[in-house]
Amino acid sequence: MWLKRRLRIRFSLVSFQFSTALVVDGQIKRLPDEDIQSNVLEIVGSNPADPNATLGIKLPFLVMIVKNMKKYFTFEIQVLDDKNVRRRFRASNFQAVTRVKPFICTMLLKMDEGWNQIQLNLTRHAYGTNYVETLRVQVHPNSRLRRIYFSDRLYSEEELPPEFKLYLPIQQKI
């Protein structure tokens, strides 16, 4: 129960947000992934978002479990800092170098084959300001998501419930 309070974005919520999003020239599918033997979301095409909606999440660690589909992949996090400035952090596997501009920081995202766990500590800013809250998470097409969640700290694999682990424990048949 203690962990559920700290992990604000659950898979069911992520599924609901994506399934109700307006999708133009693309699709969002929930399908089984053979590598991890679990249902995932596959995002293909473009997915415009409502610019006025915010999440208001105050937990500073973002964890994303995403599959390398061998295509261009990008995700973006918009945060509010203690100077009341909205800053964006964009990570992509096609970005050549890290760039810090007044309102956006772009970063190279190196992904291994198959499934990857991406962890971001949002308290450490490239701008020398302090994290207040996460306003938006935008995942661009060409991805398969197992899970996105926020927490108060990074948890070891042993501390996580099965649904938050990359690979589900193998159940032995008796």
Tab-separated table of C-alpha atoms in Angstrom:
chain	number	residue	atom	x	y	z
A	1	MET	CA	0.000	0.000	0.000
A	2	TRP	CA	2.816	2.465	0.860
A	3	LEU	CA	4.324	2.070	-2.600
A	4	LYS	CA	1.023	2.609	-4.404
A	5	ARG	CA	0.703	6.062	-2.817
A	6	ARG	CA	4.130	7.025	-4.104
A	7	LEU	CA	3.731	5.693	-7.616
A	8	ARG	CA	1.271	8.129	-9.062
A	9	ILE	CA	0.999	7.119	-12.691
A	10	ARG	CA	-0.218	3.562	-12.934
A	11	PHE	CA	-0.405	1.605	-16.163
A	12	SER	CA	-4.184	1.735	-16.181
A	13	LEU	CA	-4.101	5.533	-15.972
A	14	VAL	CA	-1.520	5.756	-18.728
A	15	SER	CA	-3.651	3.434	-20.869
A	16	PHE	CA	-6.714	5.600	-20.253
A	17	GLN	CA	-4.929	8.858	-21.120
A	18	PHE	CA	-3.519	7.445	-24.337
A	19	SER	CA	-6.730	5.728	-25.357
A	20	THR	CA	-8.726	8.950	-24.953
A	21	ALA	CA	-6.133	11.141	-26.686
A	22	LEU	CA	-6.820	12.535	-30.127
A	23	VAL	CA	-4.735	10.576	-32.584
A	24	VAL	CA	-4.113	12.026	-36.028
A	25	ASP	CA	-2.379	9.961	-38.694
A	26	GLY	CA	-1.573	7.104	-36.344
A	27	GLN	CA	-2.825	4.662	-33.766
A	28	ILE	CA	-2.387	3.458	-30.218
A	29	LYS	CA	-2.721	-0.265	-29.611
A	30	ARG	CA	-2.631	-2.380	-26.496
A	31	LEU	CA	-0.989	-5.642	-27.459
A	32	PRO	CA	0.986	-8.509	-25.924
A	33	ASP	CA	4.771	-8.275	-26.188
A	34	GLU	CA	6.413	-11.645	-26.730
A	35	ASP	CA	9.711	-10.639	-25.051
A	36	ILE	CA	8.217	-9.847	-21.646
A	37	GLN	CA	4.990	-11.876	-21.901
A	38	SER	CA	2.841	-8.876	-20.945
A	39	ASN	CA	0.504	-6.317	-22.480
A	40	VAL	CA	2.076	-3.027	-23.587
A	41	LEU	CA	1.050	0.123	-25.448
A	42	GLU	CA	2.341	0.615	-28.971
A	43	ILE	CA	2.227	4.204	-30.232
A	44	VAL	CA	2.493	4.831	-33.962
A	45	GLY	CA	1.925	8.102	-35.862
A	46	SER	CA	1.396	11.493	-34.253
A	47	ASN	CA	-0.393	12.330	-31.016
A	48	PRO	CA	-1.168	16.024	-30.407
A	49	ALA	CA	-1.904	16.907	-26.791
A	50	ASP	CA	-4.053	19.520	-25.052
A	51	PRO	CA	-1.579	22.358	-24.248
A	52	ASN	CA	-3.613	23.502	-21.220
A	53	ALA	CA	-3.786	20.175	-19.370
A	54	THR	CA	-1.207	19.570	-16.615
A	55	LEU	CA	-0.395	16.595	-14.405
A	56	GLY	CA	0.678	18.433	-11.237
A	57	ILE	CA	2.917	15.548	-10.098
A	58	LYS	CA	5.340	16.529	-7.341
A	59	LEU	CA	7.312	13.271	-7.178
A	60	PRO	CA	10.783	13.948	-8.615
A	61	PHE	CA	11.787	10.594	-10.144
A	62	LEU	CA	10.386	9.440	-13.478
A	63	VAL	CA	10.798	5.833	-14.568
A	64	MET	CA	9.827	4.690	-18.038
A	65	ILE	CA	10.037	1.135	-19.358
A	66	VAL	CA	10.144	1.322	-23.140
A	67	LYS	CA	11.080	-1.045	-25.952
A	68	ASN	CA	13.653	-0.085	-28.569
A	69	MET	CA	11.692	-0.462	-31.804
A	70	LYS	CA	14.759	0.447	-33.911
A	71	LYS	CA	13.019	3.661	-34.990
A	72	TYR	CA	13.362	7.294	-33.979
A	73	PHE	CA	11.992	7.740	-30.474
A	74	THR	CA	11.469	10.875	-28.409
A	75	PHE	CA	9.863	11.761	-25.123
A	76	GLU	CA	9.512	15.100	-23.443
A	77	ILE	CA	8.951	16.147	-19.833
A	78	GLN	CA	7.730	19.631	-18.946
A	79	VAL	CA	8.435	20.751	-15.379
A	80	LEU	CA	7.796	23.855	-13.320
A	81	ASP	CA	10.777	25.167	-11.358
A	82	ASP	CA	11.063	27.333	-8.245
A	83	LYS	CA	11.384	30.468	-10.441
A	84	ASN	CA	7.890	29.643	-11.788
A	85	VAL	CA	9.369	28.901	-15.225
A	86	ARG	CA	8.195	25.996	-17.375
A	87	ARG	CA	11.165	24.006	-18.661
A	88	ARG	CA	11.169	21.140	-21.136
A	89	PHE	CA	13.543	18.196	-21.185
A	90	ARG	CA	13.528	16.248	-24.450
A	91	ALA	CA	15.382	12.958	-24.857
A	92	SER	CA	15.681	11.257	-28.230
A	93	ASN	CA	17.703	8.490	-29.802
A	94	PHE	CA	18.535	10.665	-32.813
A	95	GLN	CA	19.791	13.745	-30.934
A	96	ALA	CA	23.535	14.138	-31.569
A	97	VAL	CA	24.515	16.382	-28.633
A	98	THR	CA	23.028	17.780	-25.443
A	99	ARG	CA	21.906	21.402	-25.767
A	100	VAL	CA	20.664	23.679	-23.020
A	101	LYS	CA	18.571	26.625	-24.196
A	102	PRO	CA	16.514	28.968	-21.987
A	103	PHE	CA	13.369	26.815	-21.987
A	104	ILE	CA	14.407	23.440	-23.405
A	105	CYS	CA	17.187	20.966	-22.780
A	106	THR	CA	17.658	18.316	-25.489
A	107	MET	CA	19.538	15.136	-24.631
A	108	LEU	CA	20.846	12.062	-26.418
A	109	LEU	CA	19.041	8.880	-25.415
A	110	LYS	CA	21.054	5.710	-25.929
A	111	MET	CA	18.920	2.593	-25.885
A	112	ASP	CA	19.958	-1.046	-25.792
A	113	GLU	CA	18.303	-3.724	-27.922
A	114	GLY	CA	14.893	-4.795	-26.611
A	115	TRP	CA	13.480	-3.349	-23.398
A	116	ASN	CA	15.047	-0.408	-21.549
A	117	GLN	CA	14.401	1.216	-18.207
A	118	ILE	CA	14.860	4.993	-18.363
A	119	GLN	CA	15.249	6.801	-15.034
A	120	LEU	CA	15.258	10.586	-14.659
A	121	ASN	CA	15.998	12.499	-11.490
A	122	LEU	CA	14.048	15.707	-12.122
A	123	THR	CA	15.525	17.492	-9.079
A	124	ARG	CA	18.836	18.006	-10.867
A	125	HIS	CA	18.319	20.765	-13.378
A	126	ALA	CA	20.528	22.022	-16.159
A	127	TYR	CA	19.292	25.497	-15.222
A	128	GLY	CA	20.435	25.728	-11.604
A	129	THR	CA	16.839	25.910	-10.381
A	130	ASN	CA	14.823	23.568	-8.176
A	131	TYR	CA	12.102	21.167	-9.297
A	132	VAL	CA	8.560	21.964	-8.146
A	133	GLU	CA	6.327	19.670	-10.227
A	134	THR	CA	5.894	17.791	-13.486
A	135	LEU	CA	3.354	19.431	-15.751
A	136	ARG	CA	3.419	17.126	-18.778
A	137	VAL	CA	4.849	13.901	-20.119
A	138	GLN	CA	4.723	13.519	-23.867
A	139	VAL	CA	5.739	10.254	-25.502
A	140	HIS	CA	6.137	10.487	-29.248
A	141	PRO	CA	5.278	7.675	-31.688
A	142	ASN	CA	7.390	4.658	-32.549
A	143	SER	CA	7.453	3.163	-29.086
A	144	ARG	CA	6.158	0.357	-26.920
A	145	LEU	CA	5.564	1.212	-23.288
A	146	ARG	CA	5.426	-1.257	-20.428
A	147	ARG	CA	5.108	1.352	-17.690
A	148	ILE	CA	5.568	5.029	-16.805
A	149	TYR	CA	5.549	6.058	-13.163
A	150	PHE	CA	6.803	8.702	-10.736
A	151	SER	CA	8.211	8.051	-7.274
A	152	ASP	CA	9.784	9.849	-4.332
A	153	ARG	CA	13.080	7.967	-4.887
A	154	LEU	CA	14.494	5.208	-7.065
A	155	TYR	CA	13.486	1.775	-5.800
A	156	SER	CA	15.463	-1.444	-6.123
A	157	GLU	CA	13.971	-4.287	-8.133
A	158	GLU	CA	13.197	-6.163	-4.898
A	159	GLU	CA	11.146	-3.242	-3.535
A	160	LEU	CA	8.872	-2.940	-6.575
A	161	PRO	CA	5.577	-4.791	-6.988
A	162	PRO	CA	5.559	-7.245	-9.938
A	163	GLU	CA	3.575	-4.937	-12.236
A	164	PHE	CA	6.303	-2.258	-11.997
A	165	LYS	CA	9.160	-4.579	-12.934
A	166	LEU	CA	10.359	-4.921	-16.492
A	167	TYR	CA	10.079	-8.694	-16.527
A	168	LEU	CA	7.320	-10.398	-14.593
A	169	PRO	CA	8.471	-13.201	-12.294
A	170	ILE	CA	8.248	-16.600	-13.982
A	171	GLN	CA	5.554	-18.683	-12.365
A	172	GLN	CA	6.437	-22.328	-11.976
A	173	LYS	CA	3.786	-24.908	-12.827
A	174	ILE	CA	3.127	-27.491	-10.146
